Coordinates of C-alpha atoms in Angstrom, one line a residue:
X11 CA 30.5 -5.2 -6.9
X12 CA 28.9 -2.4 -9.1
X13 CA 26.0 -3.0 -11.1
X14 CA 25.3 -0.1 -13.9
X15 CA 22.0 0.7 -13.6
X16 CA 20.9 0.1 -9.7
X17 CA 20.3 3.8 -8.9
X18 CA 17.6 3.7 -11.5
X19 CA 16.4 0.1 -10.4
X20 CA 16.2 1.5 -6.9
X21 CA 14.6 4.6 -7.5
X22 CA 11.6 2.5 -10.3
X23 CA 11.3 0.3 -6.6
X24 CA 11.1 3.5 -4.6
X25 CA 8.1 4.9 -6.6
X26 CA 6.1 1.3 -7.2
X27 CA 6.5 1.6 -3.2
X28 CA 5.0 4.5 -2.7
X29 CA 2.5 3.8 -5.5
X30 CA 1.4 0.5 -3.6
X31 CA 1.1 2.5 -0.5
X32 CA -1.1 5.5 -1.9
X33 CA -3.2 2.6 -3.7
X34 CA -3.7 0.7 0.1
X35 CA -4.6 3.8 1.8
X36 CA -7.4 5.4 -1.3
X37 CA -8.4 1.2 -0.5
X38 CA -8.7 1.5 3.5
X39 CA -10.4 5.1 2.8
X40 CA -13.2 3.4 0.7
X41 CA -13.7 0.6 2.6
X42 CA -14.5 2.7 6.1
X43 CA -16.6 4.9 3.7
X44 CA -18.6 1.3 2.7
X45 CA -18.6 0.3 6.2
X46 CA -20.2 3.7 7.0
X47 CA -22.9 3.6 4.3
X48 CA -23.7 0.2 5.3
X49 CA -24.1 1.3 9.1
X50 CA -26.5 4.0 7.9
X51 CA -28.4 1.8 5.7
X52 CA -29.2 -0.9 8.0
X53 CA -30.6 1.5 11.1
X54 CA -33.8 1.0 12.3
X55 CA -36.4 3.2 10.9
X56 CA -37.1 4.0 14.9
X57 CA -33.6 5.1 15.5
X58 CA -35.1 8.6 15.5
X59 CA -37.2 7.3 18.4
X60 CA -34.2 6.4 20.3
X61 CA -31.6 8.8 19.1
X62 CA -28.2 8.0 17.3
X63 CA -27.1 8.6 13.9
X64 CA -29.5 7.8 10.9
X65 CA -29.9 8.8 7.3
X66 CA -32.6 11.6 6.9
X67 CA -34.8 13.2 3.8
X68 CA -35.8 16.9 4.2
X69 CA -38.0 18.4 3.8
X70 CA -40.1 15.3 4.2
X71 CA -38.7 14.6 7.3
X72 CA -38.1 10.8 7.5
X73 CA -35.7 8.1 8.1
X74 CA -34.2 6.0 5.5
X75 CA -32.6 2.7 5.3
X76 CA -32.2 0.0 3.1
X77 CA -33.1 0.3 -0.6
X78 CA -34.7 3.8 0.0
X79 CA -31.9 5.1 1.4
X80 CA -29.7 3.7 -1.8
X81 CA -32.8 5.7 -3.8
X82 CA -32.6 9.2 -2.6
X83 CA -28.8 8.8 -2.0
X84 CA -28.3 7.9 -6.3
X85 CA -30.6 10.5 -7.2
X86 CA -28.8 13.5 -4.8
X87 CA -25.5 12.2 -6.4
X88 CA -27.1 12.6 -10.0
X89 CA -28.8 15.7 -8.9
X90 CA -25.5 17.4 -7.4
X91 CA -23.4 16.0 -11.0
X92 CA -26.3 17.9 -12.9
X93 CA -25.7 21.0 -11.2
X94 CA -22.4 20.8 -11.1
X95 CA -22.2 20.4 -14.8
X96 CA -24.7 23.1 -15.6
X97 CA -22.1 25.2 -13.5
X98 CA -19.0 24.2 -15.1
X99 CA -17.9 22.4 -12.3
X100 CA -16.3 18.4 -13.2
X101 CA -16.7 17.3 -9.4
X102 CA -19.6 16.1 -7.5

């Protein structure tokens, strides 16, 4: 049995597809970024110490974490979005 109209049914089902797709991979990338922030944020402020990966100010030279980490990271974001627009640049 033909039904008029299927090759453009099946084509609209191709591209919601791949649409749902693209959306659950930009999801998975932004939840291992999360997960990555939230490793950094909770390290020990000794991690430095005892080596391993931890979130770092220069030139001050110390470790972050927690709610001062979430400081200095917002104000490098709004720092870089400054510059970026003073340059003519769009992206952070």
């Amino acid at each position: 049995m033909f039904i008029p109209g299927w090759r453009d049914e099946l084509s609209e089902i191709t591209a919601l597809k791949a649409a749902r797709d693209a959306a659950i991979a930009e999801r998975d990338a932004l939840a291992a970024d999360a997960a990555r922030y939230r490793f950094l944020r909770s390290r020990d402020l000794e991690t430095i110490d005892r080596g391993g990966v931890f979130a770092g100010l220069t030139p001050k030279n110390v470790v972050l974490n927690g709610e001062d980490l979430d400081r200095e990271v917002d104000a490098a974001i709004c720092a870089a979005s400054k510059e970026s627009r003073a340059d003519g640049g769009g992206n952070v």
